[in-house]
PDB file of C-alpha atoms in Angstrom:
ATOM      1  CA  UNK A   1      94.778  87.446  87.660  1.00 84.00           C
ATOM      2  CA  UNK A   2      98.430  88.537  87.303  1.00 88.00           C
ATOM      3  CA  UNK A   3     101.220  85.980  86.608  1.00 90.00           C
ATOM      4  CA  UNK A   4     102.824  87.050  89.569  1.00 92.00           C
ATOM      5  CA  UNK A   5     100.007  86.404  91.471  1.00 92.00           C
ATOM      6  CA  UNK A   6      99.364  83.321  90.185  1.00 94.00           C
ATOM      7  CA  UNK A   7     102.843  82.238  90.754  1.00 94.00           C
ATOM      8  CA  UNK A   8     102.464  82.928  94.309  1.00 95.00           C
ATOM      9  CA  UNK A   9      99.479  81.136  94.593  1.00 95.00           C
ATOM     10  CA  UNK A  10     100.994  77.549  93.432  1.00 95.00           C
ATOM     11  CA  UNK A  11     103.979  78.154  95.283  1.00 95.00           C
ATOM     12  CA  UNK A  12     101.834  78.415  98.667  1.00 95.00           C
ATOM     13  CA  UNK A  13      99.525  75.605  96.865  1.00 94.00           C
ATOM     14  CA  UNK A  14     103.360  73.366  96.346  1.00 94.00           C
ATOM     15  CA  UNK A  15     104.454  74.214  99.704  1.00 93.00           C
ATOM     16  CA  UNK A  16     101.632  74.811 102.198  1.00 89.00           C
ATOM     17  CA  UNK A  17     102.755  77.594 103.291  1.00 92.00           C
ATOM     18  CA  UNK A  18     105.526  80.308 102.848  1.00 94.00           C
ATOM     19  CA  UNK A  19     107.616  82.922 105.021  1.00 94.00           C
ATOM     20  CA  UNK A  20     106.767  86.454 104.146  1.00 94.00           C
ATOM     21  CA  UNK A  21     110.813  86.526 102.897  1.00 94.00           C
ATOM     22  CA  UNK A  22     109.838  83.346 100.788  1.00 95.00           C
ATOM     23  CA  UNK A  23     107.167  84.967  98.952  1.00 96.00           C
ATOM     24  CA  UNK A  24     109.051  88.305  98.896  1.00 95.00           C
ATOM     25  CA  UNK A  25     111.538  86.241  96.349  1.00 94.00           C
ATOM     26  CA  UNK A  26     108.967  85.305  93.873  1.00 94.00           C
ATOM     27  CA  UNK A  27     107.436  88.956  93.394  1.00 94.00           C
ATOM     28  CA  UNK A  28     109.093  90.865  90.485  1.00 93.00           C
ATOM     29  CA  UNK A  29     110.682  94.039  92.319  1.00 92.00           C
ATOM     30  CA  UNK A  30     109.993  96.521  89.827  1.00 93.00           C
ATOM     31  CA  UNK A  31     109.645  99.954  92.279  1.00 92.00           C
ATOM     32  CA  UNK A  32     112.057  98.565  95.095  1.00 91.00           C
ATOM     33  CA  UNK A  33     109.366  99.590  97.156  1.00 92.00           C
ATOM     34  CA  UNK A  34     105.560  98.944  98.938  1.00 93.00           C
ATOM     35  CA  UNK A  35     104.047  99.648  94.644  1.00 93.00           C
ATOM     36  CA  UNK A  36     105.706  95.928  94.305  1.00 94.00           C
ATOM     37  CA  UNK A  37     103.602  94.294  97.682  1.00 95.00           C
ATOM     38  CA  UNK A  38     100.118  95.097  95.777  1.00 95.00           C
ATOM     39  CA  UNK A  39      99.805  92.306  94.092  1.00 95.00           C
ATOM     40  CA  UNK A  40     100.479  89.909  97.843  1.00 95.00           C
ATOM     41  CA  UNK A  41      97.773  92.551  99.562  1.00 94.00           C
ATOM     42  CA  UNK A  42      95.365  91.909  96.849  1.00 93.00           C
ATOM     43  CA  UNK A  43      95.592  87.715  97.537  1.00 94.00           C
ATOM     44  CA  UNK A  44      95.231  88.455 101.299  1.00 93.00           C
ATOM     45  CA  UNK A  45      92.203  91.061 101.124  1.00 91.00           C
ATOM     46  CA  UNK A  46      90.196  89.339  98.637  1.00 91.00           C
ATOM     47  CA  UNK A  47      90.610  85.768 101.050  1.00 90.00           C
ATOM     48  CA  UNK A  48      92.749  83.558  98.469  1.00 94.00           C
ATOM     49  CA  UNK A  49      95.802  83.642 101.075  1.00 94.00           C
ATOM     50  CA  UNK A  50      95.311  83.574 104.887  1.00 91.00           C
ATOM     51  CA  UNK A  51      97.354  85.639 106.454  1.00 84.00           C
ATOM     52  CA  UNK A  52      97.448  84.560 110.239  1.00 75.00           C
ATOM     53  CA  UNK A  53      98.501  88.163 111.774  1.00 73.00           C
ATOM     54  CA  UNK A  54      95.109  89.458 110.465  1.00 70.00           C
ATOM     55  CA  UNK A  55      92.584  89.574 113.015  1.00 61.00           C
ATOM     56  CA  UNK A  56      89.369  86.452 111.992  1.00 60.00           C
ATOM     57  CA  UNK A  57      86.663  89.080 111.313  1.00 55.00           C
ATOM     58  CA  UNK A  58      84.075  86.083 111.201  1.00 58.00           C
ATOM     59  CA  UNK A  59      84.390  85.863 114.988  1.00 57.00           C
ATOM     60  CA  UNK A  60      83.448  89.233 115.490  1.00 58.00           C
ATOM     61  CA  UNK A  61      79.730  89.937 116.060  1.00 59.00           C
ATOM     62  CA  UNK A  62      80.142  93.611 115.102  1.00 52.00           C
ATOM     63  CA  UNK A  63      81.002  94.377 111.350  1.00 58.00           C
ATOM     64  CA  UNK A  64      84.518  95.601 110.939  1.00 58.00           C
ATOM     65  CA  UNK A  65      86.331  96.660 108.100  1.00 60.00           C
ATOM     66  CA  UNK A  66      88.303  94.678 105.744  1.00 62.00           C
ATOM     67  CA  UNK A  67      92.035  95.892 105.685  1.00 70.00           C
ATOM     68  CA  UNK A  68      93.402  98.207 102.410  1.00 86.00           C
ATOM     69  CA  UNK A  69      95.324  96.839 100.474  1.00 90.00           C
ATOM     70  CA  UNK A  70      97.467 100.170 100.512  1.00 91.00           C
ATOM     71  CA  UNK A  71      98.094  99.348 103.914  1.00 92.00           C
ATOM     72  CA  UNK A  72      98.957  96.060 103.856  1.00 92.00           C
ATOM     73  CA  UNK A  73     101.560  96.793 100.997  1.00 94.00           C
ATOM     74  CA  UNK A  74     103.322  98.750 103.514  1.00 93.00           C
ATOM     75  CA  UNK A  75     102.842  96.677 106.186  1.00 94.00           C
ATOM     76  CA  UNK A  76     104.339  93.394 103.512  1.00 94.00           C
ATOM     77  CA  UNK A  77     107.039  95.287 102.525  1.00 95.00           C
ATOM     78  CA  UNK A  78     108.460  96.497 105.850  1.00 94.00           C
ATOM     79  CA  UNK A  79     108.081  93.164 107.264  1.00 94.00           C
ATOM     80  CA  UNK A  80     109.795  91.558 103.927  1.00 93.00           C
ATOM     81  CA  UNK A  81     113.344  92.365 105.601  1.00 89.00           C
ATOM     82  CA  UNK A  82     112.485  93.331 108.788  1.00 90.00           C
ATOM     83  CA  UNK A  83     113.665  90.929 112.004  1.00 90.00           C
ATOM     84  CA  UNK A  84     111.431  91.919 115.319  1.00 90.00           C
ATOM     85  CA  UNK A  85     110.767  95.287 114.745  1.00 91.00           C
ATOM     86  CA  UNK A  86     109.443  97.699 111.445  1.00 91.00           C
ATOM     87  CA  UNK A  87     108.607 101.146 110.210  1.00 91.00           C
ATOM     88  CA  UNK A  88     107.015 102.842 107.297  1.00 93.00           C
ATOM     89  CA  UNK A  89     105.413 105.739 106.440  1.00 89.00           C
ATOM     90  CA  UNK A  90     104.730 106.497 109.985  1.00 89.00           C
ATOM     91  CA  UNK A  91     103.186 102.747 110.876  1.00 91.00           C
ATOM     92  CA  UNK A  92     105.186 100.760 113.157  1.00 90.00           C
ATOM     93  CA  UNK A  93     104.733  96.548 113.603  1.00 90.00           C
ATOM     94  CA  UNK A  94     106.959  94.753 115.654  1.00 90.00           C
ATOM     95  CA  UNK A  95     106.799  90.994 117.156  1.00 89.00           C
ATOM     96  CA  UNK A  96     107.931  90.134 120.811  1.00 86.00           C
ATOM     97  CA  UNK A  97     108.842  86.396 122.076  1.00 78.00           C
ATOM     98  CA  UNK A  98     110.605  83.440 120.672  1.00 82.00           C
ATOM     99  CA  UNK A  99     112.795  83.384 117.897  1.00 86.00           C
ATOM    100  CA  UNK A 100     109.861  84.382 115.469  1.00 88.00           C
ATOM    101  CA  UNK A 101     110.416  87.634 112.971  1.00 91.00           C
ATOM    102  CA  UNK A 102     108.726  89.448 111.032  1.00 91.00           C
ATOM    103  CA  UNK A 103     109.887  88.527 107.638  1.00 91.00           C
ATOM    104  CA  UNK A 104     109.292  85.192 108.757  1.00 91.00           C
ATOM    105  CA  UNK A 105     105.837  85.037 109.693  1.00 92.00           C
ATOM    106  CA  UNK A 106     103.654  82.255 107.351  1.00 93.00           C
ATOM    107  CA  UNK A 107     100.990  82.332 105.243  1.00 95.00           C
ATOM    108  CA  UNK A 108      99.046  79.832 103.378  1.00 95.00           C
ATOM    109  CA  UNK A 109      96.914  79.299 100.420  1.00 94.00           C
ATOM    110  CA  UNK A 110      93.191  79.766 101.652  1.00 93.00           C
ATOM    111  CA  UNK A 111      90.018  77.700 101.195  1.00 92.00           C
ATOM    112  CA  UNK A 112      89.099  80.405  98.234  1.00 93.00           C
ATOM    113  CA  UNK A 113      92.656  80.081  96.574  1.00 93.00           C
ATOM    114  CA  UNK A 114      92.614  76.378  96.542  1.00 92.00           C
ATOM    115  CA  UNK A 115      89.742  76.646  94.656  1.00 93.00           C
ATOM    116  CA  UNK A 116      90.550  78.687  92.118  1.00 93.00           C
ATOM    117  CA  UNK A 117      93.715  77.142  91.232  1.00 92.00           C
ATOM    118  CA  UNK A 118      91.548  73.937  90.685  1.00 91.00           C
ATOM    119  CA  UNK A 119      88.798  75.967  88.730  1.00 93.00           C
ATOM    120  CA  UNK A 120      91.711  77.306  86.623  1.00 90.00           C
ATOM    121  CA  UNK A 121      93.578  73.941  86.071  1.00 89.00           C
ATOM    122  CA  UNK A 122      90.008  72.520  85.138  1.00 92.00           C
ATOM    123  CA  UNK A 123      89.381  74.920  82.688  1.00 92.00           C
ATOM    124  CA  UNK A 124      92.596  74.618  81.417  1.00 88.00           C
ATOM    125  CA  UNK A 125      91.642  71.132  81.008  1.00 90.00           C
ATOM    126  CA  UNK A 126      88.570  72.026  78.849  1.00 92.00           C
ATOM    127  CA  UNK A 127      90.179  74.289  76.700  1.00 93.00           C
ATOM    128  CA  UNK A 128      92.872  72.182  75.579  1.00 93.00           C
ATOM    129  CA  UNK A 129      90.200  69.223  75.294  1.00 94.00           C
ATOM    130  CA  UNK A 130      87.691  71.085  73.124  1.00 96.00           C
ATOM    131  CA  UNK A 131      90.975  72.471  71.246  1.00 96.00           C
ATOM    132  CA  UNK A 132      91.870  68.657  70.506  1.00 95.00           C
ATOM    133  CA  UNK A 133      88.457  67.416  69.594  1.00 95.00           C
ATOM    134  CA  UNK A 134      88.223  70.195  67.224  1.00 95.00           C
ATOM    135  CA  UNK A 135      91.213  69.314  65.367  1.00 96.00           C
ATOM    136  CA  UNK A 136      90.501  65.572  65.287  1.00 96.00           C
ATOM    137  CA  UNK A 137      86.449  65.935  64.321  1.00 96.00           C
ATOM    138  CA  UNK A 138      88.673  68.262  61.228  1.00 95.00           C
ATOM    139  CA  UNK A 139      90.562  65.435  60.457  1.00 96.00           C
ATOM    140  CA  UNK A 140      87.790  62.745  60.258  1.00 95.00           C
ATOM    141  CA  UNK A 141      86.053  64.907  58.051  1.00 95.00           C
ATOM    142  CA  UNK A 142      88.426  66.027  55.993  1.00 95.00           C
ATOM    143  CA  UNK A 143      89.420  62.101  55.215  1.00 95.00           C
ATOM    144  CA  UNK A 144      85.705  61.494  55.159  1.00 94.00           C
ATOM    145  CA  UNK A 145      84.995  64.146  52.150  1.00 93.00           C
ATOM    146  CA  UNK A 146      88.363  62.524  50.396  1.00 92.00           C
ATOM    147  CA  UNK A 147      86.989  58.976  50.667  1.00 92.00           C
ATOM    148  CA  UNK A 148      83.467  59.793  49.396  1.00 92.00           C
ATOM    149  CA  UNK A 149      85.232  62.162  46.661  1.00 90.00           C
ATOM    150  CA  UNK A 150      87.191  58.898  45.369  1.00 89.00           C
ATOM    151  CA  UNK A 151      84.324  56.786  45.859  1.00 87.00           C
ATOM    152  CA  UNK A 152      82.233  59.376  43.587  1.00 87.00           C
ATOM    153  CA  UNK A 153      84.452  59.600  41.274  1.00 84.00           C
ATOM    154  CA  UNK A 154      85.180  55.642  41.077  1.00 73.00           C
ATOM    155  CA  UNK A 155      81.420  55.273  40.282  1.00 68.00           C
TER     156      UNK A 155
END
């Protein structure tokens, strides 16, 4: 998984949950454009951030398709700035009511991205740990052949 992605994972993880202008700020903009939303619309199709404007296909007794990811990088990055209304490439969202906008609509780290953070900080874990009992086992061995070295040589 990408740094970036990554990034936005703990900061939803740290947080709860973030504004679609919070999580705007921690992707690198390196098209100015929807190319930069990819990596958000990858978290949300593959389930590791809930996205609560997305309709719960597991309620739905009739298969329906998952969203693309194409389209919800366009639908991310008009919303990123966009107060009540939005439009892109032909595709038009808007909210109505309250003082809610579009740029400000949450999302929060899912069931599947909780997990994997923790799978990733636990393997982490095991990597430095097997790192570190490597070097030490080194160390006792290396004094060990020095001791029985002197204590050959001594005899």
């Amino acid at each position: 998984m990408s740094p970036s992605a990554i990034s936005i994972l703990k900061a939803l993880e740290k947080s709860g949950d973030l504004s679609l202008e919070e999580i705007t700020a921690l992707i690198p903009k390196k098209y100015g454009d929807h190319r930069d939303f990819y990596v958000f619309a990858s978290l949300a199709t593959q389930g590791f951030v809930d996205d609560g404007m997305q309709p719960d296909l597991r309620d739905s007794d009739s298969p329906k398709p998952e969203p693309k990811e194409q389209l919800l990088s366009w639908k991310y990055f008009a919303m990123s700035s966009a107060e009540k209304t939005a439009t892109y490439r032909g595709r038009s969202w808007s909210i109505h009511g309250g003082n809610e906008t579009l740029k400000g609509q949450r999302f929060s780290l899912s069931g599947k991205g909780n997990l994997y953070l923790s799978e990733a900080k636990t393997k982490r874990f095991d990597r430095a740990f097997a790192i570190g009992s490597g070097i030490l086992i080194g160390i006792i061995v290396a004094l060990a052949a020095v001791l029985i070295e002197r204590y050959v040589k001594g005899v």
